Amino acid sequence: MPEGHTLFRIARELNSHFAGREVRVCSPQGRFADSAALLDRAQLECAESAGKHLFITFSNGHLVHIHLGLIGRLDFHPLADPVGEVRLRIHDGRTAADLRAATVCELVTEGGRQAVLARLGPDPLQPGADPQPAWDRIRRSDRPVGELLLDQKVLAGVGNVYRAEVLFRNRIHPLRSGKSLTRRQFLQLWDDLVLLMNEGVRLGRIDTVRPEHTPEAMARPPRVDDHGGEVYVYRRNGQECWICGGRIRTEQLAGRNSFWCPRCQRRPRTRQPELG
DNA sequence: CCTCTATGGCGAA
DNA sequence: TCGCCCTAGAGGC
């Protein structure tokens, strides 16, 4: 479930329950037990997301770094016995936050945090984030834009769903090289990511379909998928595009399935020479 | 029971 | 480019 909006929501929810309060911290599963003991009964100062990373600061100076990876999750529920493999639990006697399946859950120093932040591009969810560093990389790159969007050094927080959807919404083929984009096209992508990801934060799911293309507006059946949101192309390969009726395609790009409509998103020109 | 997949990312080769 | 790590749920046999 975790693209940047998910981490942003988790940080916000951690703060709303626990910020400024003493918390109990444990590791029912055991793999974080020693570190958890150092945090137990400390005050949770604040939680912050950066792209797909999460940092939780405690009043005793300890700092936890979490990355959910592909399948990790952090859920909140009324305090009860842990179910399954809970690597980290934070609770206040009423509400428990349970972390499972994360690829990273570790104590880090402030320097460690800075090192993580230093290798992240601008995060569309951070208010006032400057897209220029992302553009500086993209405009010089021969790599496909579909690959660049998933590179966290270029942009932080964008995952496979937002990649597919933002490219569709802006009619850009994922195999176009970064350097073939105009600055205007890039800024449209950025602005759209800011819009979509904030909407993701608001709704708690990735929903990218414009009002005029919703099932109700088009009198079509709602899409059936298990991730909850309405999308144009993500995991709709083989199905018809709702705009043009073309068949949605998929292909591996940056190690992940990329989805696009070959009619709405024109192919890259082959070996397009660099134009200023 | 088994295998596969999933909104990620790392390091070895 | 590949294999691997994390875990759970779905589907096949």
PDB file of N, CA, C and O in Angstrom, chain A residues 242-267:
ATOM      1  N   TRP A 242     -10.743   4.072 -21.198  1.00  0.00           N
ATOM      2  CA  TRP A 242     -12.042   4.719 -21.105  1.00  0.00           C
ATOM      3  C   TRP A 242     -12.135   5.972 -21.961  1.00  0.00           C
ATOM      4  O   TRP A 242     -13.209   6.459 -22.260  1.00  0.00           O
ATOM      5  N   ILE A 243     -11.015   6.490 -22.363  1.00  0.00           N
ATOM      6  CA  ILE A 243     -11.039   7.706 -23.171  1.00  0.00           C
ATOM      7  C   ILE A 243     -11.137   7.370 -24.654  1.00  0.00           C
ATOM      8  O   ILE A 243     -11.948   7.930 -25.369  1.00  0.00           O
ATOM      9  N   CYS A 244     -10.291   6.439 -25.127  1.00  0.00           N
ATOM     10  CA  CYS A 244     -10.231   6.202 -26.571  1.00  0.00           C
ATOM     11  C   CYS A 244     -10.626   4.782 -26.946  1.00  0.00           C
ATOM     12  O   CYS A 244     -10.717   4.462 -28.133  1.00  0.00           O
ATOM     13  N   GLY A 245     -10.812   3.904 -25.988  1.00  0.00           N
ATOM     14  CA  GLY A 245     -11.182   2.530 -26.307  1.00  0.00           C
ATOM     15  C   GLY A 245     -10.004   1.644 -26.672  1.00  0.00           C
ATOM     16  O   GLY A 245     -10.174   0.460 -26.917  1.00  0.00           O
ATOM     17  N   GLY A 246      -8.796   2.234 -26.729  1.00  0.00           N
ATOM     18  CA  GLY A 246      -7.600   1.447 -27.050  1.00  0.00           C
ATOM     19  C   GLY A 246      -7.305   0.438 -25.946  1.00  0.00           C
ATOM     20  O   GLY A 246      -7.871   0.499 -24.858  1.00  0.00           O
ATOM     21  N   ARG A 247      -6.427  -0.496 -26.260  1.00  0.00           N
ATOM     22  CA  ARG A 247      -6.126  -1.541 -25.301  1.00  0.00           C
ATOM     23  C   ARG A 247      -4.933  -1.161 -24.431  1.00  0.00           C
ATOM     24  O   ARG A 247      -3.872  -0.821 -24.949  1.00  0.00           O
ATOM     25  N   ILE A 248      -5.126  -1.192 -23.129  1.00  0.00           N
ATOM     26  CA  ILE A 248      -4.060  -0.817 -22.200  1.00  0.00           C
ATOM     27  C   ILE A 248      -2.927  -1.831 -22.283  1.00  0.00           C
ATOM     28  O   ILE A 248      -3.174  -3.031 -22.285  1.00  0.00           O
ATOM     29  N   ARG A 249      -1.717  -1.320 -22.356  1.00  0.00           N
ATOM     30  CA  ARG A 249      -0.543  -2.177 -22.464  1.00  0.00           C
ATOM     31  C   ARG A 249       0.262  -2.169 -21.170  1.00  0.00           C
ATOM     32  O   ARG A 249       0.155  -1.253 -20.366  1.00  0.00           O
ATOM     33  N   THR A 250       1.100  -3.179 -21.030  1.00  0.00           N
ATOM     34  CA  THR A 250       2.008  -3.210 -19.888  1.00  0.00           C
ATOM     35  C   THR A 250       3.358  -3.750 -20.322  1.00  0.00           C
ATOM     36  O   THR A 250       3.461  -4.497 -21.300  1.00  0.00           O
ATOM     37  N   GLU A 251       4.379  -3.330 -19.619  1.00  0.00           N
ATOM     38  CA  GLU A 251       5.740  -3.772 -19.900  1.00  0.00           C
ATOM     39  C   GLU A 251       6.577  -3.443 -18.670  1.00  0.00           C
ATOM     40  O   GLU A 251       6.305  -2.463 -17.985  1.00  0.00           O
ATOM     41  N   GLN A 252       7.577  -4.261 -18.407  1.00  0.00           N
ATOM     42  CA  GLN A 252       8.457  -3.986 -17.265  1.00  0.00           C
ATOM     43  C   GLN A 252       9.277  -2.724 -17.532  1.00  0.00           C
ATOM     44  O   GLN A 252       9.842  -2.580 -18.610  1.00  0.00           O
ATOM     45  N   LEU A 253       9.324  -1.867 -16.533  1.00  0.00           N
ATOM     46  CA  LEU A 253      10.137  -0.657 -16.644  1.00  0.00           C
ATOM     47  C   LEU A 253      10.636  -0.307 -15.258  1.00  0.00           C
ATOM     48  O   LEU A 253       9.838  -0.158 -14.341  1.00  0.00           O
ATOM     49  N   ALA A 254      11.938  -0.213 -15.119  1.00  0.00           N
ATOM     50  CA  ALA A 254      12.556  -0.025 -13.808  1.00  0.00           C
ATOM     51  C   ALA A 254      12.164  -1.174 -12.872  1.00  0.00           C
ATOM     52  O   ALA A 254      11.924  -0.976 -11.695  1.00  0.00           O
ATOM     53  N   GLY A 255      12.083  -2.379 -13.443  1.00  0.00           N
ATOM     54  CA  GLY A 255      11.819  -3.543 -12.624  1.00  0.00           C
ATOM     55  C   GLY A 255      10.382  -3.703 -12.174  1.00  0.00           C
ATOM     56  O   GLY A 255      10.076  -4.615 -11.416  1.00  0.00           O
ATOM     57  N   ARG A 256       9.499  -2.834 -12.644  1.00  0.00           N
ATOM     58  CA  ARG A 256       8.108  -2.918 -12.219  1.00  0.00           C
ATOM     59  C   ARG A 256       7.205  -2.830 -13.444  1.00  0.00           C
ATOM     60  O   ARG A 256       7.591  -2.258 -14.467  1.00  0.00           O
ATOM     61  N   ASN A 257       6.010  -3.377 -13.318  1.00  0.00           N
ATOM     62  CA  ASN A 257       5.076  -3.306 -14.432  1.00  0.00           C
ATOM     63  C   ASN A 257       4.653  -1.864 -14.667  1.00  0.00           C
ATOM     64  O   ASN A 257       4.199  -1.187 -13.758  1.00  0.00           O
ATOM     65  N   SER A 258       4.807  -1.441 -15.899  1.00  0.00           N
ATOM     66  CA  SER A 258       4.362  -0.110 -16.291  1.00  0.00           C
ATOM     67  C   SER A 258       3.128  -0.281 -17.173  1.00  0.00           C
ATOM     68  O   SER A 258       3.050  -1.227 -17.939  1.00  0.00           O
ATOM     69  N   PHE A 259       2.177   0.609 -17.045  1.00  0.00           N
ATOM     70  CA  PHE A 259       0.914   0.497 -17.786  1.00  0.00           C
ATOM     71  C   PHE A 259       0.655   1.795 -18.543  1.00  0.00           C
ATOM     72  O   PHE A 259       0.860   2.880 -17.997  1.00  0.00           O
ATOM     73  N   TRP A 260       0.190   1.662 -19.794  1.00  0.00           N
ATOM     74  CA  TRP A 260      -0.131   2.868 -20.532  1.00  0.00           C
ATOM     75  C   TRP A 260      -1.101   2.558 -21.658  1.00  0.00           C
ATOM     76  O   TRP A 260      -1.274   1.405 -22.043  1.00  0.00           O
ATOM     77  N   CYS A 261      -1.719   3.584 -22.162  1.00  0.00           N
ATOM     78  CA  CYS A 261      -2.593   3.455 -23.318  1.00  0.00           C
ATOM     79  C   CYS A 261      -1.815   3.911 -24.547  1.00  0.00           C
ATOM     80  O   CYS A 261      -1.432   5.078 -24.634  1.00  0.00           O
ATOM     81  N   PRO A 262      -1.570   3.014 -25.500  1.00  0.00           N
ATOM     82  CA  PRO A 262      -0.722   3.364 -26.643  1.00  0.00           C
ATOM     83  C   PRO A 262      -1.337   4.422 -27.554  1.00  0.00           C
ATOM     84  O   PRO A 262      -0.631   5.032 -28.345  1.00  0.00           O
ATOM     85  N   ARG A 263      -2.635   4.637 -27.448  1.00  0.00           N
ATOM     86  CA  ARG A 263      -3.244   5.674 -28.297  1.00  0.00           C
ATOM     87  C   ARG A 263      -3.217   7.032 -27.603  1.00  0.00           C
ATOM     88  O   ARG A 263      -2.927   8.043 -28.234  1.00  0.00           O
ATOM     89  N   CYS A 264      -3.564   7.054 -26.318  1.00  0.00           N
ATOM     90  CA  CYS A 264      -3.573   8.332 -25.605  1.00  0.00           C
ATOM     91  C   CYS A 264      -2.157   8.829 -25.316  1.00  0.00           C
ATOM     92  O   CYS A 264      -1.924  10.021 -25.178  1.00  0.00           O
ATOM     93  N   GLN A 265      -1.231   7.884 -25.172  1.00  0.00           N
ATOM     94  CA  GLN A 265       0.152   8.255 -24.864  1.00  0.00           C
ATOM     95  C   GLN A 265       1.012   7.846 -26.050  1.00  0.00           C
ATOM     96  O   GLN A 265       1.349   6.684 -26.218  1.00  0.00           O
ATOM     97  N   ARG A 266       1.348   8.822 -26.874  1.00  0.00           N
ATOM     98  CA  ARG A 266       2.065   8.508 -28.111  1.00  0.00           C
ATOM     99  C   ARG A 266       3.450   7.931 -27.814  1.00  0.00           C
ATOM    100  O   ARG A 266       4.101   8.305 -26.851  1.00  0.00           O
ATOM    101  N   ARG A 267       3.848   7.025 -28.693  1.00  0.00           N
ATOM    102  CA  ARG A 267       5.176   6.413 -28.569  1.00  0.00           C
ATOM    103  C   ARG A 267       6.270   7.463 -28.630  1.00  0.00           C
ATOM    104  O   ARG A 267       6.108   8.494 -29.253  1.00  0.00           O
TER     105      ARG A 267
END
